[in-house]
Amino acid sequence: MAEFKVVLNDVKTGKSYNVAVSGNYANSLDGKNIGEVVDGIFVGLPGYKVKITGGSDKTGTPMRADLPGKKRTMLLLADGKGFHEKYPGQRKRVAARGSAISSEIVQINMIIAEYGPKPVEELLAPSEKKEE
């Protein structure tokens, strides 16, 4: 069974929230691609729509939107996303993962695309623990 850590960004306030997703909600995210808009109920935001913007696997390999599929592959990159050249014309072979979410993905990055009736702070506020 898949289990994900979702980093959810509120575009209006600039705050980010960490949400753990497991069970049926995690299984329903399997196979979704970067750029897709999904229902916010998967991350605890009923009435919201969230957009998948990226993620990484257990080794820290980032997902790329321009790479189809779920597999991890080695790419020869020039300056751009995932590699920044130190001198002009430099290229490097870098690991990258496809744009589809699989069970090997650990972290998923999302932004809020459409807001719901309740504020985000109210739905995702961390519960305060009382010290004894």
PDB file of C-alpha atoms in Angstrom:
ATOM      1  CA  MET A   1       0.000   0.000   0.000  1.00  0.00           C
ATOM      2  CA  ALA A   2       1.353   3.404  -0.991  1.00  0.00           C
ATOM      3  CA  GLU A   3       2.050   6.179   1.486  1.00  0.00           C
ATOM      4  CA  PHE A   4       2.970   9.740   0.514  1.00  0.00           C
ATOM      5  CA  LYS A   5       4.096  12.948   2.180  1.00  0.00           C
ATOM      6  CA  VAL A   6       2.289  15.813   0.478  1.00  0.00           C
ATOM      7  CA  VAL A   7       3.699  19.336   0.616  1.00  0.00           C
ATOM      8  CA  LEU A   8       0.714  21.587  -0.076  1.00  0.00           C
ATOM      9  CA  ASN A   9       1.347  25.240  -0.950  1.00  0.00           C
ATOM     10  CA  ASP A  10      -1.282  27.920  -0.358  1.00  0.00           C
ATOM     11  CA  VAL A  11      -0.688  30.403  -3.180  1.00  0.00           C
ATOM     12  CA  LYS A  12      -2.612  33.258  -1.526  1.00  0.00           C
ATOM     13  CA  THR A  13      -0.680  33.306   1.759  1.00  0.00           C
ATOM     14  CA  GLY A  14       2.573  31.657   0.675  1.00  0.00           C
ATOM     15  CA  LYS A  15       2.380  29.076   3.475  1.00  0.00           C
ATOM     16  CA  SER A  16       3.132  25.388   2.983  1.00  0.00           C
ATOM     17  CA  TYR A  17       1.521  22.499   4.837  1.00  0.00           C
ATOM     18  CA  ASN A  18       2.760  18.932   5.279  1.00  0.00           C
ATOM     19  CA  VAL A  19       0.075  16.261   5.003  1.00  0.00           C
ATOM     20  CA  ALA A  20       0.526  12.481   5.259  1.00  0.00           C
ATOM     21  CA  VAL A  21      -1.623  10.552   2.762  1.00  0.00           C
ATOM     22  CA  SER A  22      -2.147   6.793   3.042  1.00  0.00           C
ATOM     23  CA  GLY A  23      -4.741   4.109   2.401  1.00  0.00           C
ATOM     24  CA  ASN A  24      -7.339   4.506  -0.332  1.00  0.00           C
ATOM     25  CA  TYR A  25      -6.526   8.182  -0.846  1.00  0.00           C
ATOM     26  CA  ALA A  26      -2.898   7.322  -1.638  1.00  0.00           C
ATOM     27  CA  ASN A  27      -3.940   4.529  -3.997  1.00  0.00           C
ATOM     28  CA  SER A  28      -6.198   6.917  -5.909  1.00  0.00           C
ATOM     29  CA  LEU A  29      -3.237   9.265  -6.544  1.00  0.00           C
ATOM     30  CA  ASP A  30      -1.225   6.422  -8.116  1.00  0.00           C
ATOM     31  CA  GLY A  31      -0.889   6.976 -11.866  1.00  0.00           C
ATOM     32  CA  LYS A  32      -1.687  10.708 -11.813  1.00  0.00           C
ATOM     33  CA  ASN A  33       0.696  12.989 -13.717  1.00  0.00           C
ATOM     34  CA  ILE A  34       2.355  16.318 -12.988  1.00  0.00           C
ATOM     35  CA  GLY A  35      -0.004  19.112 -14.003  1.00  0.00           C
ATOM     36  CA  GLU A  36      -3.225  17.210 -13.281  1.00  0.00           C
ATOM     37  CA  VAL A  37      -5.838  18.807 -11.049  1.00  0.00           C
ATOM     38  CA  VAL A  38      -7.299  16.421  -8.454  1.00  0.00           C
ATOM     39  CA  ASP A  39      -9.937  16.718  -5.753  1.00  0.00           C
ATOM     40  CA  GLY A  40      -8.688  18.143  -2.453  1.00  0.00           C
ATOM     41  CA  ILE A  41     -10.412  15.428  -0.402  1.00  0.00           C
ATOM     42  CA  PHE A  42      -7.293  13.288  -0.941  1.00  0.00           C
ATOM     43  CA  VAL A  43      -5.244  15.684   1.212  1.00  0.00           C
ATOM     44  CA  GLY A  44      -7.926  16.634   3.729  1.00  0.00           C
ATOM     45  CA  LEU A  45      -9.381  19.642   1.890  1.00  0.00           C
ATOM     46  CA  PRO A  46     -13.004  18.890   0.933  1.00  0.00           C
ATOM     47  CA  GLY A  47     -14.336  21.322  -1.672  1.00  0.00           C
ATOM     48  CA  TYR A  48     -10.853  22.273  -2.883  1.00  0.00           C
ATOM     49  CA  LYS A  49      -9.010  21.405  -6.107  1.00  0.00           C
ATOM     50  CA  VAL A  50      -5.235  20.863  -5.969  1.00  0.00           C
ATOM     51  CA  LYS A  51      -2.695  20.674  -8.786  1.00  0.00           C
ATOM     52  CA  ILE A  52       0.260  18.258  -8.767  1.00  0.00           C
ATOM     53  CA  THR A  53       3.477  20.200  -9.414  1.00  0.00           C
ATOM     54  CA  GLY A  54       6.217  17.648  -8.715  1.00  0.00           C
ATOM     55  CA  GLY A  55       7.734  15.263  -6.232  1.00  0.00           C
ATOM     56  CA  SER A  56      10.642  12.970  -5.466  1.00  0.00           C
ATOM     57  CA  ASP A  57      11.300   9.299  -4.765  1.00  0.00           C
ATOM     58  CA  LYS A  58      12.988   7.561  -1.824  1.00  0.00           C
ATOM     59  CA  THR A  59      16.475   8.435  -3.107  1.00  0.00           C
ATOM     60  CA  GLY A  60      15.629  12.111  -3.605  1.00  0.00           C
ATOM     61  CA  THR A  61      15.435  11.852  -7.392  1.00  0.00           C
ATOM     62  CA  PRO A  62      13.097  14.599  -8.645  1.00  0.00           C
ATOM     63  CA  MET A  63      10.153  14.065 -10.971  1.00  0.00           C
ATOM     64  CA  ARG A  64      10.188  15.861 -14.337  1.00  0.00           C
ATOM     65  CA  ALA A  65       7.057  17.015 -16.133  1.00  0.00           C
ATOM     66  CA  ASP A  66       8.597  16.503 -19.589  1.00  0.00           C
ATOM     67  CA  LEU A  67       9.517  12.848 -18.966  1.00  0.00           C
ATOM     68  CA  PRO A  68       6.567  10.451 -19.475  1.00  0.00           C
ATOM     69  CA  GLY A  69       5.959   7.337 -17.393  1.00  0.00           C
ATOM     70  CA  LYS A  70       6.838   6.156 -13.898  1.00  0.00           C
ATOM     71  CA  LYS A  71      10.391   4.906 -14.364  1.00  0.00           C
ATOM     72  CA  ARG A  72      13.690   6.385 -13.196  1.00  0.00           C
ATOM     73  CA  THR A  73      16.149   7.170 -15.966  1.00  0.00           C
ATOM     74  CA  MET A  74      19.439   8.942 -16.596  1.00  0.00           C
ATOM     75  CA  LEU A  75      19.308  12.090 -18.729  1.00  0.00           C
ATOM     76  CA  LEU A  76      22.081  14.116 -20.325  1.00  0.00           C
ATOM     77  CA  LEU A  77      21.231  17.670 -19.283  1.00  0.00           C
ATOM     78  CA  ALA A  78      22.537  21.058 -20.222  1.00  0.00           C
ATOM     79  CA  ASP A  79      21.645  24.116 -18.136  1.00  0.00           C
ATOM     80  CA  GLY A  80      18.058  23.964 -16.900  1.00  0.00           C
ATOM     81  CA  LYS A  81      15.846  22.193 -14.413  1.00  0.00           C
ATOM     82  CA  GLY A  82      17.841  19.704 -12.331  1.00  0.00           C
ATOM     83  CA  PHE A  83      21.304  20.918 -13.354  1.00  0.00           C
ATOM     84  CA  HIS A  84      23.015  24.313 -13.472  1.00  0.00           C
ATOM     85  CA  GLU A  85      26.179  24.569 -15.552  1.00  0.00           C
ATOM     86  CA  LYS A  86      29.378  25.949 -14.062  1.00  0.00           C
ATOM     87  CA  TYR A  87      30.772  26.989 -17.431  1.00  0.00           C
ATOM     88  CA  PRO A  88      29.075  27.523 -20.814  1.00  0.00           C
ATOM     89  CA  GLY A  89      28.332  24.328 -22.723  1.00  0.00           C
ATOM     90  CA  GLN A  90      28.745  21.983 -19.762  1.00  0.00           C
ATOM     91  CA  ARG A  91      26.516  18.900 -19.747  1.00  0.00           C
ATOM     92  CA  LYS A  92      26.013  16.213 -17.119  1.00  0.00           C
ATOM     93  CA  ARG A  93      24.220  12.891 -16.821  1.00  0.00           C
ATOM     94  CA  VAL A  94      21.616  13.210 -14.063  1.00  0.00           C
ATOM     95  CA  ALA A  95      18.978  10.830 -12.681  1.00  0.00           C
ATOM     96  CA  ALA A  96      15.331  11.845 -13.103  1.00  0.00           C
ATOM     97  CA  ARG A  97      11.956  10.197 -12.600  1.00  0.00           C
ATOM     98  CA  GLY A  98       8.956  10.323 -14.922  1.00  0.00           C
ATOM     99  CA  SER A  99       5.939  12.551 -14.430  1.00  0.00           C
ATOM    100  CA  ALA A 100       3.547   9.815 -13.231  1.00  0.00           C
ATOM    101  CA  ILE A 101       3.104   9.052  -9.528  1.00  0.00           C
ATOM    102  CA  SER A 102       4.051   5.490  -8.562  1.00  0.00           C
ATOM    103  CA  SER A 103       4.474   3.564  -5.323  1.00  0.00           C
ATOM    104  CA  GLU A 104       8.192   4.502  -5.303  1.00  0.00           C
ATOM    105  CA  ILE A 105       7.381   8.209  -4.908  1.00  0.00           C
ATOM    106  CA  VAL A 106       7.720   9.458  -1.322  1.00  0.00           C
ATOM    107  CA  GLN A 107       6.991  13.189  -1.576  1.00  0.00           C
ATOM    108  CA  ILE A 108       4.399  14.929  -3.760  1.00  0.00           C
ATOM    109  CA  ASN A 109       4.337  18.707  -4.216  1.00  0.00           C
ATOM    110  CA  MET A 110       0.939  20.344  -4.794  1.00  0.00           C
ATOM    111  CA  ILE A 111      -0.570  23.822  -5.014  1.00  0.00           C
ATOM    112  CA  ILE A 112      -4.156  24.865  -4.396  1.00  0.00           C
ATOM    113  CA  ALA A 113      -5.874  25.493  -7.743  1.00  0.00           C
ATOM    114  CA  GLU A 114      -9.434  26.234  -6.524  1.00  0.00           C
ATOM    115  CA  TYR A 115     -10.405  27.276  -3.021  1.00  0.00           C
ATOM    116  CA  GLY A 116     -13.292  25.807  -1.049  1.00  0.00           C
ATOM    117  CA  PRO A 117     -15.742  27.266   1.483  1.00  0.00           C
ATOM    118  CA  LYS A 118     -13.586  26.848   4.624  1.00  0.00           C
ATOM    119  CA  PRO A 119     -10.152  28.475   5.067  1.00  0.00           C
ATOM    120  CA  VAL A 120      -7.077  26.283   4.704  1.00  0.00           C
ATOM    121  CA  GLU A 121      -5.734  27.196   8.152  1.00  0.00           C
ATOM    122  CA  GLU A 122      -8.894  25.834   9.749  1.00  0.00           C
ATOM    123  CA  LEU A 123      -8.720  22.501   7.905  1.00  0.00           C
ATOM    124  CA  LEU A 124      -4.966  21.836   8.141  1.00  0.00           C
ATOM    125  CA  ALA A 125      -4.060  23.557  11.412  1.00  0.00           C
ATOM    126  CA  PRO A 126      -1.811  21.386  13.587  1.00  0.00           C
ATOM    127  CA  SER A 127      -3.493  20.320  16.795  1.00  0.00           C
ATOM    128  CA  GLU A 128      -1.810  21.850  19.825  1.00  0.00           C
ATOM    129  CA  LYS A 129      -0.504  19.383  22.384  1.00  0.00           C
ATOM    130  CA  LYS A 130      -0.884  20.168  26.062  1.00  0.00           C
ATOM    131  CA  GLU A 131       2.217  19.709  28.180  1.00  0.00           C
ATOM    132  CA  GLU A 132       1.701  17.750  31.372  1.00  0.00           C
TER     133      GLU A 132
END
